[in-house]
Amino acid sequence: MTTDVPRGPSGAPSGGLSRGPDKGLRGRHQAVLPDWLALYYADPLELTHGEGRHVWDADGNKYLDFFGGILTTMTAHALPEVTKAVSEQAGRINHSSTLYLNRPMVDLAERIAALSGIPDARVFFTTSGTEANDTALLLATAYRRSNQILAMRNSYHGRSFSSVGITGNKGWSPTSLSPLQTLYVHGGVRTRGPYAHLDDAEFIAACVADLEDLLGHVRAPAALIAEPVQGVGGFTSPPDGLYAAFREVLQERGILWIADEVQTGWGRTGDHFWGWQAHAQNGPPDILTFAKGIGNGMSIGGVVARAEIMNCLDSNSISTFGGTQVTMAAGLANLTYLLEHDLQGNARRVGGPLIERLRAVAAQLPGVREVRGRGLMVGVELVQPGTDLADPDAAAAVLEAAREEGLLIGKGGGHSTSVLRIAPPLSLTAAEAEGGAAMLERALRRGLRKGG
């Protein structure tokens, strides 16, 4: 008896190992993965291993990692405590789904609930920040019986159908179709837009007045979702207190506040454990979403909400992969390390001088519009010299130059990808910060000449 095997144009089995001549990993990537799956660098990197704040590529080149897998390697690469926890848990059981009691999931949920600041908190684990924000939207719209969502201009909340529909950054929103009606609010970007010329108090007052005016024209929305620091948008943020002022307006109308802490959470900003705490005058958010850094590379996301909101759903649900034992073991070990080694304090102590060092460099370079951020979450915005026009070509050139120097950084920005994003592991040392700043200074001087 013979079995028909699907074959490609060459006659080789299409699902087997015979693929003809090796086109290299990049060629293989392009042959089987979507065109819209972005890659950094003209000659993309394959990272093979890491240790501490450094990674190595397939050619043996060593890099200081100032991006941490998009703010995900939060403590350190190959952190022994996390590696051990994962290995030991994998030796017992990897997975059971949420249909069974799961001690590591309960342990981590208890710790996150206590840290969240939300009273009577309940925690639901997902596999990503996108899925966490999806869940938050489901909870808010079900609780409020409304499909209207307030979101910030220049925002990013994920790549699913619903989270794309509330993303206020057209570079990361490939469709205008959405199950939600989204209304975009001013305030996420301090130094651009119609209120940029105002001082902080006036800026907040103007944004609040705009919000109140908007709410006067629509039925009450379900929630406002906002990143305390906009990540993909280029590490922009409003003055401290804006979301507290928004919260006062929202609470009068019963509208929920969702804090998207996927990038800002876990102490990265140095001053606070959560980004929302810079806007805490009117209490914690109703719903908080998290992901990225808690797993240190393992797939963990989640939602925290007070019980009244979390329990509002009137049908059954489970998560097959959210809260799996191995990822929960990683999260517990990672969170323990973070707290015991005061990495929030380290982000403040090391990040402050790093920002000042980069501002001193920027003062000498007309192509740098602004160095902004707090803790180890730093954005360097590039523009065409003498203007406020974004310069994505210069950003691309600096990214390449930084790689040649041995430094990995990221890119972002609202109007175009013209902001360099710096977000190293929170265990970064002062010496590594200085070394990275020196590499970035050389890359800026080289790349801005090429970009210009």
CSV table of C-alpha atoms in Angstrom, one decimal:
chain,number,residue,atom,x,y,z
A,1,MET,CA,0.0,0.0,0.0
A,2,THR,CA,1.3,3.4,-0.9
A,3,THR,CA,0.5,6.8,0.6
A,4,ASP,CA,0.3,10.0,-1.4
A,5,VAL,CA,2.6,12.6,-0.1
A,6,PRO,CA,2.1,16.3,-1.0
A,7,ARG,CA,5.0,17.4,-3.2
A,8,GLY,CA,6.4,20.8,-4.2
A,9,PRO,CA,7.3,21.9,-7.7
A,10,SER,CA,10.6,20.1,-7.5
A,11,GLY,CA,9.0,16.8,-6.7
A,12,ALA,CA,10.4,16.7,-3.2
A,13,PRO,CA,7.9,16.1,-0.3
A,14,SER,CA,6.7,19.5,0.6
A,15,GLY,CA,6.4,18.8,4.3
A,16,GLY,CA,9.8,17.0,4.6
A,17,LEU,CA,13.4,18.1,5.0
A,18,SER,CA,14.3,18.1,1.3
A,19,ARG,CA,13.9,21.8,0.3
A,20,GLY,CA,16.5,22.0,-2.4
A,21,PRO,CA,19.5,24.3,-2.0
A,22,ASP,CA,19.8,26.0,1.3
A,23,LYS,CA,18.8,29.6,0.8
A,24,GLY,CA,19.9,30.6,4.2
A,25,LEU,CA,17.7,31.3,7.2
A,26,ARG,CA,16.5,34.6,5.9
A,27,GLY,CA,15.4,33.1,2.6
A,28,ARG,CA,13.7,30.2,4.4
A,29,HIS,CA,11.9,32.8,6.7
A,30,GLN,CA,10.7,34.7,3.6
A,31,ALA,CA,9.5,31.6,1.9
A,32,VAL,CA,7.2,30.4,4.7
A,33,LEU,CA,6.4,33.4,6.9
A,34,PRO,CA,4.2,36.5,6.2
A,35,ASP,CA,5.7,39.5,4.3
A,36,TRP,CA,4.3,41.7,7.1
A,37,LEU,CA,6.4,39.9,9.8
A,38,ALA,CA,8.9,42.7,10.3
A,39,LEU,CA,12.7,42.0,10.7
A,40,TYR,CA,15.3,44.5,12.0
A,41,TYR,CA,18.4,45.3,10.0
A,42,ALA,CA,19.4,45.0,6.3
A,43,ASP,CA,21.0,41.7,7.2
A,44,PRO,CA,18.8,40.3,9.9
A,45,LEU,CA,20.3,38.7,13.0
A,46,GLU,CA,19.8,35.2,14.4
A,47,LEU,CA,20.4,35.4,18.1
A,48,THR,CA,21.5,32.1,19.5
A,49,HIS,CA,22.2,32.6,23.2
A,50,GLY,CA,22.5,35.2,25.9
A,51,GLU,CA,23.8,35.8,29.4
A,52,GLY,CA,23.0,38.7,31.7
A,53,ARG,CA,22.6,41.8,29.6
A,54,HIS,CA,24.4,40.4,26.5
A,55,VAL,CA,23.4,38.2,23.6
A,56,TRP,CA,25.4,36.5,20.8
A,57,ASP,CA,24.4,35.9,17.1
A,58,ALA,CA,25.0,32.9,14.9
A,59,ASP,CA,28.3,34.4,13.7
A,60,GLY,CA,29.6,34.7,17.3
A,61,ASN,CA,29.2,38.5,17.5
A,62,LYS,CA,28.5,39.8,21.0
A,63,TYR,CA,26.0,42.6,21.7
A,64,LEU,CA,24.9,44.6,24.7
A,65,ASP,CA,21.1,44.2,24.6
A,66,PHE,CA,19.3,47.5,25.1
A,67,PHE,CA,15.9,46.2,23.9
A,68,GLY,CA,15.4,42.9,25.8
A,69,GLY,CA,13.2,41.2,23.1
A,70,ILE,CA,10.8,44.3,23.2
A,71,LEU,CA,11.0,44.9,26.9
A,72,THR,CA,10.5,41.2,27.7
A,73,THR,CA,13.8,40.0,29.0
A,74,MET,CA,13.2,42.0,32.2
A,75,THR,CA,15.7,40.7,34.7
A,76,ALA,CA,18.6,39.1,32.6
A,77,HIS,CA,19.2,36.6,29.9
A,78,ALA,CA,19.6,33.0,31.1
A,79,LEU,CA,18.9,34.1,34.7
A,80,PRO,CA,19.8,31.0,36.7
A,81,GLU,CA,16.9,31.3,39.1
A,82,VAL,CA,14.4,31.3,36.2
A,83,THR,CA,16.2,28.6,34.3
A,84,LYS,CA,16.2,26.3,37.3
A,85,ALA,CA,12.5,26.9,38.1
A,86,VAL,CA,11.6,26.1,34.5
A,87,SER,CA,13.7,23.0,34.4
A,88,GLU,CA,12.4,21.7,37.7
A,89,GLN,CA,8.8,22.3,36.8
A,90,ALA,CA,9.2,20.8,33.3
A,91,GLY,CA,10.6,17.7,35.0
A,92,ARG,CA,7.3,17.3,36.9
A,93,ILE,CA,4.5,18.5,34.6
A,94,ASN,CA,4.4,21.1,31.8
A,95,HIS,CA,0.8,21.7,31.3
A,96,SER,CA,-2.7,20.8,32.4
A,97,SER,CA,-5.0,23.7,31.3
A,98,THR,CA,-7.2,25.7,33.7
A,99,LEU,CA,-9.6,22.8,34.0
A,100,TYR,CA,-7.5,21.5,36.9
A,101,LEU,CA,-6.2,23.1,40.1
A,102,ASN,CA,-2.8,24.6,39.4
A,103,ARG,CA,-0.6,25.5,42.4
A,104,PRO,CA,2.0,27.7,40.5
A,105,MET,CA,-0.9,29.6,38.9
A,106,VAL,CA,-2.6,30.3,42.2
A,107,ASP,CA,0.8,31.3,43.8
A,108,LEU,CA,1.6,33.8,41.1
A,109,ALA,CA,-2.0,35.1,41.0
A,110,GLU,CA,-1.9,35.8,44.8
A,111,ARG,CA,1.4,37.8,44.4
A,112,ILE,CA,0.2,39.8,41.5
A,113,ALA,CA,-3.2,40.6,43.1
A,114,ALA,CA,-1.4,41.9,46.2
A,115,LEU,CA,1.0,44.0,44.1
A,116,SER,CA,-1.7,45.4,41.8
A,117,GLY,CA,-3.2,47.9,44.2
A,118,ILE,CA,-6.7,46.8,43.1
A,119,PRO,CA,-9.0,45.9,46.0
A,120,ASP,CA,-10.6,42.4,46.0
A,121,ALA,CA,-8.5,41.6,42.9
A,122,ARG,CA,-9.0,38.6,40.6
A,123,VAL,CA,-6.3,37.6,38.1
A,124,PHE,CA,-6.8,35.8,34.8
A,125,PHE,CA,-3.7,34.6,32.9
A,126,THR,CA,-3.2,34.7,29.1
A,127,THR,CA,-0.3,34.0,26.8
A,128,SER,CA,0.4,37.6,25.6
A,129,GLY,CA,-0.3,41.3,26.1
A,130,THR,CA,-2.6,41.2,23.1
A,131,GLU,CA,-4.7,38.5,24.6
A,132,ALA,CA,-4.7,40.3,28.0
A,133,ASN,CA,-6.1,43.5,26.3
A,134,ASP,CA,-8.7,41.4,24.4
A,135,THR,CA,-9.9,40.0,27.8
A,136,ALA,CA,-10.0,43.5,29.4
A,137,LEU,CA,-12.1,44.7,26.5
A,138,LEU,CA,-14.4,41.7,26.8
A,139,LEU,CA,-14.8,42.4,30.6
A,140,ALA,CA,-15.4,46.1,30.2
A,141,THR,CA,-17.9,45.9,27.4
A,142,ALA,CA,-19.8,43.1,29.1
A,143,TYR,CA,-19.9,44.9,32.4
A,144,ARG,CA,-20.9,48.2,31.0
A,145,ARG,CA,-23.1,46.8,28.1
A,146,SER,CA,-21.4,49.1,25.7
A,147,ASN,CA,-19.1,48.6,22.7
A,148,GLN,CA,-17.7,52.1,22.8
A,149,ILE,CA,-14.1,52.4,23.9
A,150,LEU,CA,-12.0,55.5,24.6
A,151,ALA,CA,-8.4,55.2,23.6
A,152,MET,CA,-5.5,57.5,23.3
A,153,ARG,CA,-4.0,58.8,20.1
A,154,ASN,CA,-0.6,57.3,19.3
A,155,SER,CA,-1.5,54.2,21.3
A,156,TYR,CA,-0.7,50.5,20.7
A,157,HIS,CA,-2.6,47.6,22.4
A,158,GLY,CA,-1.8,44.5,20.3
A,159,ARG,CA,-2.3,42.7,17.0
A,160,SER,CA,-5.7,40.9,17.4
A,161,PHE,CA,-8.8,42.1,15.6
A,162,SER,CA,-10.2,43.9,18.7
A,163,SER,CA,-6.9,45.4,20.0
A,164,VAL,CA,-6.0,46.7,16.5
A,165,GLY,CA,-9.4,48.4,16.5
A,166,ILE,CA,-8.4,50.5,19.5
A,167,THR,CA,-4.8,51.2,18.5
A,168,GLY,CA,-4.3,54.9,17.7
A,169,ASN,CA,-1.1,54.4,15.6
A,170,LYS,CA,-1.8,53.7,11.9
A,171,GLY,CA,1.6,52.1,11.4
A,172,TRP,CA,0.4,49.2,13.5
A,173,SER,CA,-3.3,49.2,12.6
A,174,PRO,CA,-3.8,47.3,9.3
A,175,THR,CA,-7.6,47.6,9.2
A,176,SER,CA,-10.2,50.1,10.1
A,177,LEU,CA,-12.8,47.3,10.6
A,178,SER,CA,-13.5,46.6,14.3
A,179,PRO,CA,-16.1,45.1,16.6
A,180,LEU,CA,-15.8,48.2,18.7
A,181,GLN,CA,-16.6,51.9,18.3
A,182,THR,CA,-13.4,53.7,19.3
A,183,LEU,CA,-13.1,57.4,20.2
A,184,TYR,CA,-9.6,58.8,20.5
A,185,VAL,CA,-8.6,61.2,23.2
A,186,HIS,CA,-5.8,63.8,23.5
A,187,GLY,CA,-3.0,63.6,26.0
A,188,GLY,CA,-0.7,60.6,25.4
A,189,VAL,CA,2.0,62.8,23.7
A,190,ARG,CA,3.2,65.7,25.7
A,191,THR,CA,5.4,67.5,23.2
A,192,ARG,CA,3.3,67.3,20.0
A,193,GLY,CA,-0.2,68.2,19.1
A,194,PRO,CA,-2.5,71.2,19.7
A,195,TYR,CA,-1.7,71.4,23.5
A,196,ALA,CA,2.1,71.0,23.3
A,197,HIS,CA,2.8,74.7,23.9
A,198,LEU,CA,0.9,74.7,27.3
A,199,ASP,CA,2.5,74.1,30.7
A,200,ASP,CA,1.7,70.8,32.4
A,201,ALA,CA,-1.2,72.1,34.4
A,202,GLU,CA,-2.7,73.8,31.4
A,203,PHE,CA,-2.1,70.7,29.3
A,204,ILE,CA,-4.0,68.5,31.7
A,205,ALA,CA,-6.8,71.0,32.0
A,206,ALA,CA,-7.1,71.2,28.2
A,207,CYS,CA,-7.1,67.4,27.8
A,208,VAL,CA,-9.8,67.1,30.5
A,209,ALA,CA,-11.9,69.7,28.8
A,210,ASP,CA,-11.6,67.9,25.5
A,211,LEU,CA,-12.6,64.6,27.2
A,212,GLU,CA,-15.6,66.2,28.8
A,213,ASP,CA,-16.7,67.8,25.5
A,214,LEU,CA,-16.3,64.4,23.7
A,215,LEU,CA,-18.4,62.6,26.4
A,216,GLY,CA,-21.1,65.2,25.9
A,217,HIS,CA,-21.7,64.0,22.4
A,218,VAL,CA,-21.9,60.3,22.8
A,219,ARG,CA,-23.5,57.6,24.9
A,220,ALA,CA,-21.4,56.6,27.9
A,221,PRO,CA,-18.5,54.4,26.7
A,222,ALA,CA,-17.5,51.2,28.5
A,223,ALA,CA,-13.9,52.2,29.3
A,224,LEU,CA,-10.8,54.3,28.7
A,225,ILE,CA,-7.8,52.1,27.9
A,226,ALA,CA,-4.4,53.8,28.1
A,227,GLU,CA,-0.7,53.0,28.4
A,228,PRO,CA,0.8,55.1,31.2
A,229,VAL,CA,3.9,55.3,28.9
A,230,GLN,CA,3.1,54.6,25.2
A,231,GLY,CA,5.5,51.9,24.1
A,232,VAL,CA,5.3,51.4,20.4
A,233,GLY,CA,4.4,55.1,20.1
A,234,GLY,CA,7.9,56.0,21.1
A,235,PHE,CA,8.0,56.1,24.9
A,236,THR,CA,5.8,59.2,25.1
A,237,SER,CA,3.8,60.0,28.2
A,238,PRO,CA,1.6,62.8,29.6
A,239,PRO,CA,2.4,64.9,32.6
A,240,ASP,CA,1.9,63.0,35.9
A,241,GLY,CA,-1.6,63.3,37.1
A,242,LEU,CA,-3.4,63.3,33.7
A,243,TYR,CA,-5.1,59.9,34.1
A,244,ALA,CA,-6.0,60.8,37.6
A,245,ALA,CA,-7.8,63.9,36.3
A,246,PHE,CA,-9.4,61.7,33.5
A,247,ARG,CA,-10.4,59.2,36.2
A,248,GLU,CA,-12.4,61.8,38.1
A,249,VAL,CA,-14.4,62.5,34.9
A,250,LEU,CA,-14.9,58.8,34.1
A,251,GLN,CA,-16.0,57.8,37.6
A,252,GLU,CA,-18.8,60.4,37.5
A,253,ARG,CA,-20.2,58.5,34.5
A,254,GLY,CA,-19.4,55.0,35.6
A,255,ILE,CA,-16.8,54.5,32.8
A,256,LEU,CA,-14.0,52.1,33.6
A,257,TRP,CA,-10.3,52.8,33.4
A,258,ILE,CA,-8.0,50.1,31.9
A,259,ALA,CA,-4.3,50.6,32.5
A,260,ASP,CA,-2.3,48.8,29.8
A,261,GLU,CA,0.9,48.0,31.8
A,262,VAL,CA,2.3,45.5,29.3
A,263,GLN,CA,5.4,47.6,28.8
A,264,THR,CA,5.5,49.9,31.8
A,265,GLY,CA,4.8,47.4,34.6
A,266,TRP,CA,7.1,45.7,37.1
A,267,GLY,CA,9.2,48.7,38.0
A,268,ARG,CA,10.7,49.6,34.6
A,269,THR,CA,10.0,53.3,35.1
A,270,GLY,CA,12.0,53.3,38.3
A,271,ASP,CA,9.8,55.8,40.1
A,272,HIS,CA,6.9,53.4,40.4
A,273,PHE,CA,6.1,49.6,40.2
A,274,TRP,CA,3.2,50.3,37.9
A,275,GLY,CA,2.9,53.2,35.4
A,276,TRP,CA,-0.5,54.1,36.7
A,277,GLN,CA,1.0,55.0,40.1
A,278,ALA,CA,2.2,58.3,38.5
A,279,HIS,CA,-1.6,59.1,38.2
A,280,ALA,CA,-2.8,57.6,41.5
A,281,GLN,CA,-4.6,60.5,43.1
A,282,ASN,CA,-8.0,58.9,42.4
A,283,GLY,CA,-7.0,55.3,43.2
A,284,PRO,CA,-6.0,52.4,41.1
A,285,PRO,CA,-7.4,51.5,37.7
A,286,ASP,CA,-10.5,49.3,37.5
A,287,ILE,CA,-8.7,46.8,35.2
A,288,LEU,CA,-4.9,46.3,34.7
A,289,THR,CA,-3.3,44.3,32.0
A,290,PHE,CA,0.2,42.9,32.0
A,291,ALA,CA,2.6,40.7,30.0
A,292,LYS,CA,6.2,40.8,28.6
A,293,GLY,CA,8.6,41.3,31.5
A,294,ILE,CA,6.9,39.1,34.1
A,295,GLY,CA,7.9,35.9,32.1
A,296,ASN,CA,11.4,37.0,31.2
A,297,GLY,CA,10.8,35.5,27.8
A,298,MET,CA,8.2,32.9,28.7
A,299,SER,CA,4.7,33.6,27.3
A,300,ILE,CA,2.8,35.2,30.2
A,301,GLY,CA,0.1,37.8,30.0
A,302,GLY,CA,-2.8,38.6,32.2
A,303,VAL,CA,-5.6,40.8,33.5
A,304,VAL,CA,-6.3,42.0,37.1
A,305,ALA,CA,-9.7,43.4,37.9
A,306,ARG,CA,-11.8,43.8,41.0
A,307,ALA,CA,-14.1,40.7,41.5
A,308,GLU,CA,-17.3,42.6,40.5
A,309,ILE,CA,-15.9,43.2,37.1
A,310,MET,CA,-13.9,40.0,36.6
A,311,ASN,CA,-16.9,37.8,37.6
A,312,CYS,CA,-19.4,39.7,35.4
A,313,LEU,CA,-19.3,37.1,32.5
A,314,ASP,CA,-22.3,34.8,32.6
A,315,SER,CA,-20.9,31.9,30.6
A,316,ASN,CA,-18.1,29.4,31.1
A,317,SER,CA,-14.5,29.9,29.9
A,318,ILE,CA,-11.1,28.3,30.2
A,319,SER,CA,-7.6,29.0,29.0
A,320,THR,CA,-5.7,26.1,27.4
A,321,PHE,CA,-2.3,27.7,27.6
A,322,GLY,CA,-2.8,30.7,29.9
A,323,GLY,CA,-1.3,29.9,33.3
A,324,THR,CA,0.5,26.7,32.3
A,325,GLN,CA,2.7,25.4,35.1
A,326,VAL,CA,6.0,26.0,33.4
A,327,THR,CA,5.3,29.6,32.6
A,328,MET,CA,3.9,30.2,36.1
A,329,ALA,CA,7.1,28.7,37.6
A,330,ALA,CA,9.1,31.1,35.5
A,331,GLY,CA,7.0,34.1,36.5
A,332,LEU,CA,7.3,33.3,40.2
A,333,ALA,CA,11.0,32.9,40.1
A,334,ASN,CA,11.4,36.1,38.0
A,335,LEU,CA,9.2,38.2,40.2
A,336,THR,CA,11.0,36.9,43.3
A,337,TYR,CA,14.3,37.9,41.8
A,338,LEU,CA,13.0,41.3,40.7
A,339,LEU,CA,11.7,42.1,44.2
A,340,GLU,CA,14.6,40.7,46.2
A,341,HIS,CA,17.2,42.5,44.2
A,342,ASP,CA,15.3,45.8,44.1
A,343,LEU,CA,15.4,46.0,40.3
A,344,GLN,CA,12.9,48.9,40.3
A,345,GLY,CA,15.4,50.9,42.4
A,346,ASN,CA,18.2,49.8,40.0
A,347,ALA,CA,16.1,51.1,37.1
A,348,ARG,CA,15.9,54.5,38.8
A,349,ARG,CA,19.5,54.6,39.9
A,350,VAL,CA,21.0,53.5,36.6
A,351,GLY,CA,18.3,54.9,34.3
A,352,GLY,CA,18.5,58.5,35.6
A,353,PRO,CA,22.2,59.0,34.7
A,354,LEU,CA,21.7,57.2,31.4
A,355,ILE,CA,19.0,59.7,30.4
A,356,GLU,CA,21.1,62.7,31.4
A,357,ARG,CA,24.1,61.3,29.5
A,358,LEU,CA,22.0,60.9,26.4
A,359,ARG,CA,20.5,64.4,26.8
A,360,ALA,CA,24.1,65.8,26.9
A,361,VAL,CA,24.8,64.0,23.6
A,362,ALA,CA,21.6,65.1,22.1
A,363,ALA,CA,22.4,68.8,22.8
A,364,GLN,CA,25.2,68.5,20.3
A,365,LEU,CA,23.2,66.9,17.5
A,366,PRO,CA,20.6,68.9,15.7
A,367,GLY,CA,18.9,65.7,14.4
A,368,VAL,CA,17.8,64.7,17.9
A,369,ARG,CA,14.6,66.4,18.9
A,370,GLU,CA,14.2,65.0,22.4
A,371,VAL,CA,15.5,62.4,24.8
A,372,ARG,CA,12.6,61.3,27.1
A,373,GLY,CA,11.6,58.6,29.5
A,374,ARG,CA,12.0,57.5,33.0
A,375,GLY,CA,13.9,54.6,34.6
A,376,LEU,CA,15.1,52.1,32.0
A,377,MET,CA,12.5,53.1,29.4
A,378,VAL,CA,14.1,55.8,27.2
A,379,GLY,CA,13.1,57.2,23.8
A,380,VAL,CA,15.4,59.3,21.5
A,381,GLU,CA,13.3,61.1,18.9
A,382,LEU,CA,15.1,61.9,15.6
A,383,VAL,CA,14.0,64.7,13.2
A,384,GLN,CA,15.2,66.4,10.1
A,385,PRO,CA,17.6,69.1,11.5
A,386,GLY,CA,16.0,72.4,12.0
A,387,THR,CA,12.4,71.0,11.8
A,388,ASP,CA,9.9,68.9,13.7
A,389,LEU,CA,9.6,66.5,10.8
A,390,ALA,CA,10.2,62.9,11.7
A,391,ASP,CA,13.3,61.3,10.2
A,392,PRO,CA,12.7,57.5,9.9
A,393,ASP,CA,15.7,57.2,7.5
A,394,ALA,CA,18.0,58.5,10.2
A,395,ALA,CA,16.5,56.2,12.7
A,396,ALA,CA,17.1,53.2,10.4
A,397,ALA,CA,20.7,54.3,9.9
A,398,VAL,CA,21.4,54.7,13.6
A,399,LEU,CA,19.8,51.3,14.3
A,400,GLU,CA,22.3,49.8,11.8
A,401,ALA,CA,25.2,51.8,13.2
A,402,ALA,CA,24.4,50.7,16.7
A,403,ARG,CA,24.5,47.1,15.7
A,404,GLU,CA,27.9,47.6,14.2
A,405,GLU,CA,29.0,49.1,17.5
A,406,GLY,CA,27.7,46.0,19.3
A,407,LEU,CA,24.5,47.5,20.7
A,408,LEU,CA,20.9,46.3,20.1
A,409,ILE,CA,18.1,49.0,20.4
A,410,GLY,CA,14.6,49.3,19.1
A,411,LYS,CA,12.5,51.7,17.0
A,412,GLY,CA,9.0,53.2,17.3
A,413,GLY,CA,7.0,56.4,17.0
A,414,GLY,CA,3.6,57.6,16.2
A,415,HIS,CA,3.9,59.4,12.8
A,416,SER,CA,6.7,57.2,11.7
A,417,THR,CA,9.4,55.0,13.2
A,418,SER,CA,11.7,57.8,14.0
A,419,VAL,CA,12.2,57.1,17.8
A,420,LEU,CA,15.0,54.9,19.1
A,421,ARG,CA,13.7,52.8,22.0
A,422,ILE,CA,16.0,51.8,24.8
A,423,ALA,CA,14.8,49.2,27.4
A,424,PRO,CA,17.5,46.9,28.7
A,425,PRO,CA,17.1,44.3,31.4
A,426,LEU,CA,16.5,46.0,34.7
A,427,SER,CA,19.7,44.5,36.2
A,428,LEU,CA,21.8,46.7,33.9
A,429,THR,CA,24.9,47.9,35.7
A,430,ALA,CA,26.1,51.5,35.7
A,431,ALA,CA,29.2,50.5,33.8
A,432,GLU,CA,27.1,48.7,31.1
A,433,ALA,CA,24.8,51.8,30.9
A,434,GLU,CA,27.9,54.0,30.3
A,435,GLY,CA,29.3,51.6,27.7
A,436,GLY,CA,25.9,51.4,25.9
A,437,ALA,CA,25.6,55.2,26.0
A,438,ALA,CA,29.0,55.6,24.4
A,439,MET,CA,28.1,53.1,21.7
A,440,LEU,CA,24.9,54.9,21.0
A,441,GLU,CA,26.6,58.2,20.9
A,442,ARG,CA,29.0,56.9,18.2
A,443,ALA,CA,26.0,55.4,16.3
A,444,LEU,CA,24.1,58.6,16.4
A,445,ARG,CA,27.0,60.6,15.1
A,446,ARG,CA,27.5,58.1,12.2
A,447,GLY,CA,23.9,57.4,11.5
A,448,LEU,CA,22.6,61.0,11.6
A,449,ARG,CA,25.2,61.8,8.9
A,450,LYS,CA,24.0,58.9,6.7
A,451,GLY,CA,20.3,59.6,7.5
A,452,GLY,CA,20.7,63.3,6.6
